[in-house]
Amino acid sequence: MIGAASPSFAAVLRDMRVARGMTLEDLSEKSGVSDRSIGNMERGHTLAPRRRTVAALVDAMGLTTDERRMLTLLAQASRSPVPAPGAAPASGAAIAAARSAVPPRRPPVFVGREDEVRSLSAVLGEDRDGPPAAVTLYGPPGAGKTTLSLHMAEQLRDVFRDGVLFADLGGTDEDPPNPSSVLLALLSGMGVPDGDLLREDTGARMRRYHGLTQERRHLIILDNAADEAQVRPLLPYAGRTAVIVTARHPLSGLETNRTALGPLHRTDSLALLTSLVGEGRTKDTANTEAVAELCADLPLALRIAANWLITRESWGIDQLVGRLRDEDRRISALSAGDLALGPAFSLSYRRLTPEAAAALRALGTTAPYDVGSALLAATLGVPDGEAADLLDELVETGWLRTSQSGRYRIYDLLRLYARQRLVSEEGPDAEAALQARTRTWLLSQVRAAGRCFEPDYGPDPQAPSHHLTASVDNAADWLRAEASHWWEAYRWAAATGRHQEVVDTAESLHWFSDNWMLWEHWTELFAIAAAAAHALGDRHMEATHRNYHAWALMTLKLDAESAHQQARAALAIAEDCGNVIQQAWAHFYGSAALRYVDSDNAISKAAAAAALFTEADEPNGLLSALHAQISSLLLALRVDDAIPLIERTVRLIDGPTADARIPEHIRRFAWKGIMENRGHVAMVLGHWKTAEHYIRQSLESSPSNVAPVRAARGHGRLAFVLERLGRHEEAAEERDRANIYDQHVRPDPLLDRLAKATPHDE
């Protein structure tokens, strides 16, 4: 039993730390508790250390069972008791301990949150019938929820003439105060005499509280709520008293207005830093921006970073940036006195279920992109439904936010903290093992999804693809949604010498690439694949991926010269190894590269590609070759030669002579090309109304964001046609659309040639 002669918690804590050869800084870094807080405990300045703080110190020091019990009992003995729910009359000591209704001091500098302030003012300041106004502010640790609530109290002080009451609900404590003990603090703050509180039981005090909130006009701030049960009895039933509840999760069971609080807008982060440290210290705009980014625009992190500069007058902001750039130490670096991110995060982390904590640690290995449940399920090795439940739990506890339907994002500093926990709890190799499992799964899924677009190429039998191959649209949605993750996995495979995986993954994607030309990485992806094929000594695949690289250079970079070089190299390799299909594709890509600089060569190369595809009985490649040949002929204004090829293309995909081997999505893509070519024929002939009809059909047949440069060219040609029809306002609108899709406004050789011709009117 701990008695009066027992050693103090402060002395025992210090002795145990010193016995293990740990400095204050060592214990702080390992426990996540700031070194100033530990120092205050050891000097006896902290009389009631929180249970979770003590647990963090115990774990960090690796105490024996007896030492753990002793330190925990000493900590318990130093705390003031709190009344239990439904307790009869409160003691004078309990009432004194509960007197905490006076709001803390608001930080002197408040920046940003204009939208939130406007919204909260409208709700809290509104005179209305019905239930009193109540708002839940929720968000991750360090988002500034308490600061915003105190700012609102200041802004609305004239509205709430009876004053502001504040109660810390200790939501991250191991044993947060119950509603009856919070009630004592609020009633005492309302001026209820201690004698009355001593005589009344909990029921009587609750009736008194609701009577007073109905008569008066207070603003009550219930800060750091643990759950709905802690808050619900304290929400006024009627009257003009309003309530702001702050919590790390949305408290979905309460009927309140909700405002999610995340990072600041970047301009507000920069303004906050400047307000705190002065314009002279933040005139280096690039490094000031870097500090805001490294602090993830979280107000608490920004204030800590500013305090570092304020207390180190000789430091430049570049030194602070250097300190924060180390991801492994950034969380511990964001600590200044008793302000620290690590302890704030740790208190929330310790409230998670073991399964949710494991999920959070796994998310620490991901890049800061949106994630879906399938990715987390693969990482953890659990069913998809279980992963979805864990993601929802992490949203409810404030660790994640939803970004779109079925997608979740972890704040960057929380991700670093989760990664830190993974390494400390599961060992230094855990991160690499999880990443390898996730990335291997991602690449297998990419191959399964990509093959949905390729004719006669089924899903990877080694990769269960779940819903991915249910339809082309499902596969496309998944590939786009997870692109950031599988791109990282692809580059990892290349860097670790997994050449076959690289080649197979790129091969599975080349038909899909036509459906998502907007993605910026195709050029690098196919260059990596060509190098991997060369490393494998696979000449067929090297020719293949050099051809794909030529496509990306021409279509996405508009680098005709480099594209032509790649096509020539692919042709030489394909001829050397006797690969007729890749010879045909090399001629096709060579034709595309030469189209605007050498029409005759472009036409002959496209014709050679068509002949080789016909010889190889490859209808899908033949469609592409015919389109290239037609486009080059029309660019040379050779309409009579182009029309028979257009009709041949139609027969290939429609009617009794259609080739059944051509998949529906390729058929749709070919129809777009046919409408486009018919429109260009009409333009060359000066049939402007017919041209308008076909060009509009072409533009409507597929989303403009699939191939923005091609869409821009279509809108530009439609503008040209509308000008010829005298519809100048509509033409101007189409030119604006062209500029939206292609802000570089590249010249269109077809329009240049048509402008010099003398077409006749219909």
mmCIF file of C-alpha atoms in Angstrom, residues 286-551:
data_model
loop_
_atom_site.group_PDB
_atom_site.id
_atom_site.type_symbol
_atom_site.label_atom_id
_atom_site.label_comp_id
_atom_site.label_asym_id
_atom_site.label_seq_id
_atom_site.Cartn_x
_atom_site.Cartn_y
_atom_site.Cartn_z
ATOM 1 C CA ALA A 286 10.915 28.771 -50.855
ATOM 2 C CA ASN A 287 12.045 27.509 -47.440
ATOM 3 C CA THR A 288 8.998 28.960 -45.689
ATOM 4 C CA GLU A 289 6.834 27.026 -48.152
ATOM 5 C CA ALA A 290 8.931 23.923 -47.403
ATOM 6 C CA VAL A 291 8.310 24.294 -43.652
ATOM 7 C CA ALA A 292 4.560 24.512 -44.261
ATOM 8 C CA GLU A 293 4.679 21.417 -46.469
ATOM 9 C CA LEU A 294 6.797 19.420 -44.016
ATOM 10 C CA CYS A 295 4.387 20.373 -41.230
ATOM 11 C CA ALA A 296 1.536 19.097 -43.441
ATOM 12 C CA ASP A 297 -0.157 22.489 -42.855
ATOM 13 C CA LEU A 298 -1.276 21.322 -39.387
ATOM 14 C CA PRO A 299 -1.595 24.329 -37.042
ATOM 15 C CA LEU A 300 0.024 22.606 -34.043
ATOM 16 C CA ALA A 301 3.031 21.518 -36.122
ATOM 17 C CA LEU A 302 3.340 25.023 -37.578
ATOM 18 C CA ARG A 303 3.252 26.612 -34.121
ATOM 19 C CA ILE A 304 5.928 24.216 -32.859
ATOM 20 C CA ALA A 305 8.110 24.967 -35.892
ATOM 21 C CA ALA A 306 7.646 28.694 -35.308
ATOM 22 C CA ASN A 307 8.619 28.291 -31.637
ATOM 23 C CA TRP A 308 11.839 26.618 -32.746
ATOM 24 C CA LEU A 309 12.740 29.708 -34.728
ATOM 25 C CA ILE A 310 11.587 32.130 -32.040
ATOM 26 C CA THR A 311 13.774 30.481 -29.380
ATOM 27 C CA ARG A 312 16.779 30.105 -31.706
ATOM 28 C CA GLU A 313 17.394 33.598 -32.974
ATOM 29 C CA SER A 314 20.580 32.613 -34.817
ATOM 30 C CA TRP A 315 18.793 29.996 -36.921
ATOM 31 C CA GLY A 316 17.762 30.618 -40.492
ATOM 32 C CA ILE A 317 14.593 29.012 -41.760
ATOM 33 C CA ASP A 318 16.759 26.805 -44.009
ATOM 34 C CA GLN A 319 18.188 25.143 -40.870
ATOM 35 C CA LEU A 320 14.680 24.330 -39.688
ATOM 36 C CA VAL A 321 13.884 22.826 -43.102
ATOM 37 C CA GLY A 322 16.996 20.649 -42.865
ATOM 38 C CA ARG A 323 15.894 19.397 -39.449
ATOM 39 C CA LEU A 324 12.396 18.542 -40.664
ATOM 40 C CA ARG A 325 13.362 16.817 -43.920
ATOM 41 C CA ASP A 326 14.474 13.629 -42.166
ATOM 42 C CA GLU A 327 11.253 11.565 -42.244
ATOM 43 C CA ASP A 328 12.526 9.200 -39.568
ATOM 44 C CA ARG A 329 12.981 12.045 -37.069
ATOM 45 C CA ARG A 330 10.398 14.610 -38.153
ATOM 46 C CA ILE A 331 7.816 13.672 -35.512
ATOM 47 C CA SER A 332 10.346 13.927 -32.670
ATOM 48 C CA ALA A 333 11.745 17.141 -34.189
ATOM 49 C CA LEU A 334 8.318 18.768 -33.973
ATOM 50 C CA SER A 335 8.610 19.276 -30.241
ATOM 51 C CA ALA A 336 9.126 22.580 -28.426
ATOM 52 C CA GLY A 337 8.809 22.639 -24.644
ATOM 53 C CA ASP A 338 5.489 21.067 -23.670
ATOM 54 C CA LEU A 339 4.195 21.359 -27.228
ATOM 55 C CA ALA A 340 4.831 18.116 -29.090
ATOM 56 C CA LEU A 341 3.204 16.154 -31.884
ATOM 57 C CA GLY A 342 4.397 12.713 -30.766
ATOM 58 C CA PRO A 343 2.484 12.644 -27.459
ATOM 59 C CA ALA A 344 -0.642 14.063 -29.124
ATOM 60 C CA PHE A 345 -0.555 11.249 -31.679
ATOM 61 C CA SER A 346 0.360 8.587 -29.097
ATOM 62 C CA LEU A 347 -2.625 9.352 -26.912
ATOM 63 C CA SER A 348 -4.972 8.692 -29.839
ATOM 64 C CA TYR A 349 -3.012 5.647 -30.997
ATOM 65 C CA ARG A 350 -3.316 3.887 -27.635
ATOM 66 C CA ARG A 351 -7.139 4.034 -27.863
ATOM 67 C CA LEU A 352 -7.235 2.009 -31.080
ATOM 68 C CA THR A 353 -8.196 -1.650 -31.125
ATOM 69 C CA PRO A 354 -5.235 -3.953 -31.882
ATOM 70 C CA GLU A 355 -6.643 -4.660 -35.365
ATOM 71 C CA ALA A 356 -7.096 -0.966 -36.198
ATOM 72 C CA ALA A 357 -3.619 -0.191 -34.869
ATOM 73 C CA ALA A 358 -2.164 -2.880 -37.155
ATOM 74 C CA ALA A 359 -4.063 -1.385 -40.101
ATOM 75 C CA LEU A 360 -2.753 2.075 -39.267
ATOM 76 C CA ARG A 361 0.828 0.809 -39.085
ATOM 77 C CA ALA A 362 0.363 -0.818 -42.496
ATOM 78 C CA LEU A 363 -0.882 2.471 -43.934
ATOM 79 C CA GLY A 364 2.355 4.020 -42.715
ATOM 80 C CA THR A 365 4.149 2.093 -45.471
ATOM 81 C CA THR A 366 2.060 3.610 -48.257
ATOM 82 C CA ALA A 367 2.821 6.804 -50.092
ATOM 83 C CA PRO A 368 0.510 9.721 -49.212
ATOM 84 C CA TYR A 369 -2.150 8.795 -51.757
ATOM 85 C CA ASP A 370 -5.761 7.674 -51.511
ATOM 86 C CA VAL A 371 -6.228 4.015 -50.622
ATOM 87 C CA GLY A 372 -9.098 1.577 -51.062
ATOM 88 C CA SER A 373 -10.068 -1.427 -48.993
ATOM 89 C CA ALA A 374 -8.674 -3.940 -51.521
ATOM 90 C CA LEU A 375 -5.166 -2.496 -51.163
ATOM 91 C CA LEU A 376 -5.284 -2.616 -47.362
ATOM 92 C CA ALA A 377 -6.727 -6.147 -47.464
ATOM 93 C CA ALA A 378 -3.802 -7.307 -49.604
ATOM 94 C CA THR A 379 -1.282 -5.617 -47.316
ATOM 95 C CA LEU A 380 -2.718 -7.152 -44.148
ATOM 96 C CA GLY A 381 -3.743 -10.476 -45.675
ATOM 97 C CA VAL A 382 -7.367 -10.145 -44.509
ATOM 98 C CA PRO A 383 -10.711 -10.276 -46.374
ATOM 99 C CA ASP A 384 -11.779 -7.128 -48.198
ATOM 100 C CA GLY A 385 -14.818 -6.623 -45.943
ATOM 101 C CA GLU A 386 -12.664 -6.715 -42.817
ATOM 102 C CA ALA A 387 -10.283 -4.159 -44.337
ATOM 103 C CA ALA A 388 -13.236 -1.883 -45.160
ATOM 104 C CA ASP A 389 -14.397 -2.087 -41.531
ATOM 105 C CA LEU A 390 -10.912 -1.194 -40.292
ATOM 106 C CA LEU A 391 -10.750 1.821 -42.601
ATOM 107 C CA ASP A 392 -14.112 3.003 -41.294
ATOM 108 C CA GLU A 393 -12.871 2.589 -37.721
ATOM 109 C CA LEU A 394 -9.818 4.705 -38.504
ATOM 110 C CA VAL A 395 -12.080 7.390 -39.976
ATOM 111 C CA GLU A 396 -14.263 7.308 -36.872
ATOM 112 C CA THR A 397 -11.191 7.702 -34.634
ATOM 113 C CA GLY A 398 -9.800 10.625 -36.632
ATOM 114 C CA TRP A 399 -6.814 8.966 -38.292
ATOM 115 C CA LEU A 400 -8.150 8.952 -41.847
ATOM 116 C CA ARG A 401 -10.423 11.130 -43.921
ATOM 117 C CA THR A 402 -12.573 10.076 -46.832
ATOM 118 C CA SER A 403 -11.498 11.636 -50.110
ATOM 119 C CA GLN A 404 -14.113 10.154 -52.451
ATOM 120 C CA SER A 405 -16.471 7.212 -52.503
ATOM 121 C CA GLY A 406 -14.646 4.147 -51.191
ATOM 122 C CA ARG A 407 -11.290 5.953 -50.942
ATOM 123 C CA TYR A 408 -9.401 7.100 -47.855
ATOM 124 C CA ARG A 409 -6.400 9.321 -47.176
ATOM 125 C CA ILE A 410 -4.086 9.538 -44.186
ATOM 126 C CA TYR A 411 -2.617 12.896 -43.262
ATOM 127 C CA ASP A 412 1.092 12.982 -44.013
ATOM 128 C CA LEU A 413 2.388 13.525 -40.458
ATOM 129 C CA LEU A 414 0.062 10.806 -39.178
ATOM 130 C CA ARG A 415 1.455 8.526 -41.888
ATOM 131 C CA LEU A 416 4.995 9.181 -40.658
ATOM 132 C CA TYR A 417 3.896 8.482 -37.101
ATOM 133 C CA ALA A 418 2.246 5.210 -38.201
ATOM 134 C CA ARG A 419 5.438 4.215 -40.001
ATOM 135 C CA GLN A 420 7.438 5.010 -36.860
ATOM 136 C CA ARG A 421 5.139 2.774 -34.821
ATOM 137 C CA LEU A 422 5.515 -0.033 -37.360
ATOM 138 C CA VAL A 423 9.288 -0.022 -37.079
ATOM 139 C CA SER A 424 9.307 0.299 -33.284
ATOM 140 C CA GLU A 425 6.678 -2.414 -32.681
ATOM 141 C CA GLU A 426 7.349 -4.895 -35.486
ATOM 142 C CA GLY A 427 11.044 -4.424 -36.201
ATOM 143 C CA PRO A 428 13.160 -2.710 -38.868
ATOM 144 C CA ASP A 429 12.347 -5.275 -41.589
ATOM 145 C CA ALA A 430 8.565 -4.978 -41.231
ATOM 146 C CA GLU A 431 8.209 -2.021 -43.587
ATOM 147 C CA ALA A 432 10.115 -3.677 -46.435
ATOM 148 C CA ALA A 433 8.150 -6.912 -46.010
ATOM 149 C CA LEU A 434 4.772 -5.138 -46.104
ATOM 150 C CA GLN A 435 5.792 -3.040 -49.100
ATOM 151 C CA ALA A 436 6.982 -6.098 -51.023
ATOM 152 C CA ARG A 437 3.700 -7.915 -50.352
ATOM 153 C CA THR A 438 1.598 -4.894 -51.344
ATOM 154 C CA ARG A 439 3.592 -4.048 -54.455
ATOM 155 C CA THR A 440 3.651 -7.623 -55.703
ATOM 156 C CA TRP A 441 -0.121 -7.759 -55.321
ATOM 157 C CA LEU A 442 -0.555 -4.402 -57.063
ATOM 158 C CA LEU A 443 1.443 -5.489 -60.114
ATOM 159 C CA SER A 444 -0.512 -8.743 -60.367
ATOM 160 C CA GLN A 445 -3.755 -6.759 -60.300
ATOM 161 C CA VAL A 446 -2.453 -4.320 -62.919
ATOM 162 C CA ARG A 447 -1.748 -7.237 -65.240
ATOM 163 C CA ALA A 448 -5.221 -8.672 -64.647
ATOM 164 C CA ALA A 449 -6.929 -5.324 -65.242
ATOM 165 C CA GLY A 450 -4.759 -4.327 -68.206
ATOM 166 C CA ARG A 451 -5.416 -7.577 -70.048
ATOM 167 C CA CYS A 452 -9.122 -6.728 -70.140
ATOM 168 C CA PHE A 453 -8.277 -4.277 -72.926
ATOM 169 C CA GLU A 454 -6.101 -6.584 -75.015
ATOM 170 C CA PRO A 455 -7.690 -8.809 -77.690
ATOM 171 C CA ASP A 456 -7.366 -12.568 -77.097
ATOM 172 C CA TYR A 457 -5.341 -12.068 -73.912
ATOM 173 C CA GLY A 458 -7.042 -13.437 -70.805
ATOM 174 C CA PRO A 459 -6.403 -12.564 -67.160
ATOM 175 C CA ASP A 460 -3.284 -13.751 -65.390
ATOM 176 C CA PRO A 461 -4.172 -17.200 -63.984
ATOM 177 C CA GLN A 462 -1.791 -16.595 -61.066
ATOM 178 C CA ALA A 463 -3.539 -13.360 -60.025
ATOM 179 C CA PRO A 464 -7.055 -13.513 -58.575
ATOM 180 C CA SER A 465 -8.565 -10.306 -59.938
ATOM 181 C CA HIS A 466 -11.846 -10.245 -58.008
ATOM 182 C CA HIS A 467 -14.074 -7.638 -59.641
ATOM 183 C CA LEU A 468 -11.377 -6.194 -61.934
ATOM 184 C CA THR A 469 -12.194 -8.280 -64.991
ATOM 185 C CA ALA A 470 -15.959 -8.049 -64.584
ATOM 186 C CA SER A 471 -15.942 -5.341 -67.272
ATOM 187 C CA VAL A 472 -13.590 -3.050 -69.131
ATOM 188 C CA ASP A 473 -15.070 -0.089 -67.244
ATOM 189 C CA ASN A 474 -14.330 -1.708 -63.862
ATOM 190 C CA ALA A 475 -10.762 -2.403 -64.903
ATOM 191 C CA ALA A 476 -10.278 1.173 -66.155
ATOM 192 C CA ASP A 477 -11.699 2.641 -62.935
ATOM 193 C CA TRP A 478 -9.362 0.537 -60.798
ATOM 194 C CA LEU A 479 -6.275 1.306 -62.883
ATOM 195 C CA ARG A 480 -6.943 5.036 -62.667
ATOM 196 C CA ALA A 481 -7.837 5.023 -58.958
ATOM 197 C CA GLU A 482 -4.741 3.051 -57.907
ATOM 198 C CA ALA A 483 -2.331 4.568 -60.448
ATOM 199 C CA SER A 484 -0.177 6.362 -57.871
ATOM 200 C CA HIS A 485 0.284 3.130 -55.924
ATOM 201 C CA TRP A 486 0.959 0.771 -58.831
ATOM 202 C CA TRP A 487 3.316 3.268 -60.453
ATOM 203 C CA GLU A 488 5.419 3.235 -57.279
ATOM 204 C CA ALA A 489 5.271 -0.573 -57.372
ATOM 205 C CA TYR A 490 6.356 -0.640 -61.027
ATOM 206 C CA ARG A 491 9.380 1.591 -60.381
ATOM 207 C CA TRP A 492 10.247 -0.530 -57.335
ATOM 208 C CA ALA A 493 10.166 -3.672 -59.504
ATOM 209 C CA ALA A 494 12.516 -2.021 -62.007
ATOM 210 C CA ALA A 495 14.886 -0.819 -59.278
ATOM 211 C CA THR A 496 15.061 -4.286 -57.695
ATOM 212 C CA GLY A 497 15.783 -6.093 -60.978
ATOM 213 C CA ARG A 498 12.386 -7.793 -61.390
ATOM 214 C CA HIS A 499 12.700 -7.468 -65.160
ATOM 215 C CA GLN A 500 10.096 -10.059 -66.120
ATOM 216 C CA GLU A 501 7.479 -8.460 -63.883
ATOM 217 C CA VAL A 502 8.269 -5.082 -65.444
ATOM 218 C CA VAL A 503 7.943 -6.390 -69.006
ATOM 219 C CA ASP A 504 4.761 -8.351 -68.316
ATOM 220 C CA THR A 505 3.127 -5.409 -66.524
ATOM 221 C CA ALA A 506 3.926 -2.931 -69.294
ATOM 222 C CA GLU A 507 2.774 -5.419 -71.937
ATOM 223 C CA SER A 508 -0.583 -5.775 -70.197
ATOM 224 C CA LEU A 509 -1.098 -2.011 -70.202
ATOM 225 C CA HIS A 510 -0.403 -0.983 -73.796
ATOM 226 C CA TRP A 511 -3.982 -1.303 -75.052
ATOM 227 C CA PHE A 512 -5.273 0.473 -71.951
ATOM 228 C CA SER A 513 -2.865 3.362 -72.612
ATOM 229 C CA ASP A 514 -4.973 4.407 -75.616
ATOM 230 C CA ASN A 515 -7.869 4.840 -73.206
ATOM 231 C CA TRP A 516 -5.974 7.047 -70.762
ATOM 232 C CA MET A 517 -3.541 9.227 -72.676
ATOM 233 C CA LEU A 518 -3.909 11.875 -69.983
ATOM 234 C CA TRP A 519 -1.620 9.926 -67.612
ATOM 235 C CA GLU A 520 1.828 11.508 -67.606
ATOM 236 C CA HIS A 521 4.050 8.469 -67.025
ATOM 237 C CA TRP A 522 3.561 6.355 -70.161
ATOM 238 C CA THR A 523 6.819 7.550 -71.746
ATOM 239 C CA GLU A 524 8.888 6.530 -68.721
ATOM 240 C CA LEU A 525 6.938 3.304 -68.229
ATOM 241 C CA PHE A 526 7.644 1.973 -71.734
ATOM 242 C CA ALA A 527 11.268 3.169 -71.669
ATOM 243 C CA ILE A 528 11.767 1.171 -68.448
ATOM 244 C CA ALA A 529 10.098 -1.861 -70.032
ATOM 245 C CA ALA A 530 12.323 -1.691 -73.128
ATOM 246 C CA ALA A 531 15.410 -1.601 -70.885
ATOM 247 C CA ALA A 532 14.096 -4.543 -68.846
ATOM 248 C CA ALA A 533 13.462 -6.576 -72.011
ATOM 249 C CA HIS A 534 17.013 -5.809 -73.170
ATOM 250 C CA ALA A 535 18.359 -6.959 -69.785
ATOM 251 C CA LEU A 536 16.434 -10.229 -70.216
ATOM 252 C CA GLY A 537 17.798 -10.681 -73.738
ATOM 253 C CA ASP A 538 14.212 -10.887 -75.061
ATOM 254 C CA ARG A 539 14.474 -9.357 -78.551
ATOM 255 C CA HIS A 540 10.781 -9.732 -79.329
ATOM 256 C CA MET A 541 9.745 -7.843 -76.200
ATOM 257 C CA GLU A 542 12.452 -5.220 -76.677
ATOM 258 C CA ALA A 543 11.056 -4.436 -80.145
ATOM 259 C CA THR A 544 7.558 -4.379 -78.682
ATOM 260 C CA HIS A 545 8.357 -1.902 -75.935
ATOM 261 C CA ARG A 546 10.484 0.315 -78.158
ATOM 262 C CA ASN A 547 7.377 0.594 -80.320
ATOM 263 C CA TYR A 548 5.256 1.521 -77.303
ATOM 264 C CA HIS A 549 7.910 4.038 -76.296
ATOM 265 C CA ALA A 550 7.701 5.568 -79.783
ATOM 266 C CA TRP A 551 3.924 5.895 -79.363
#
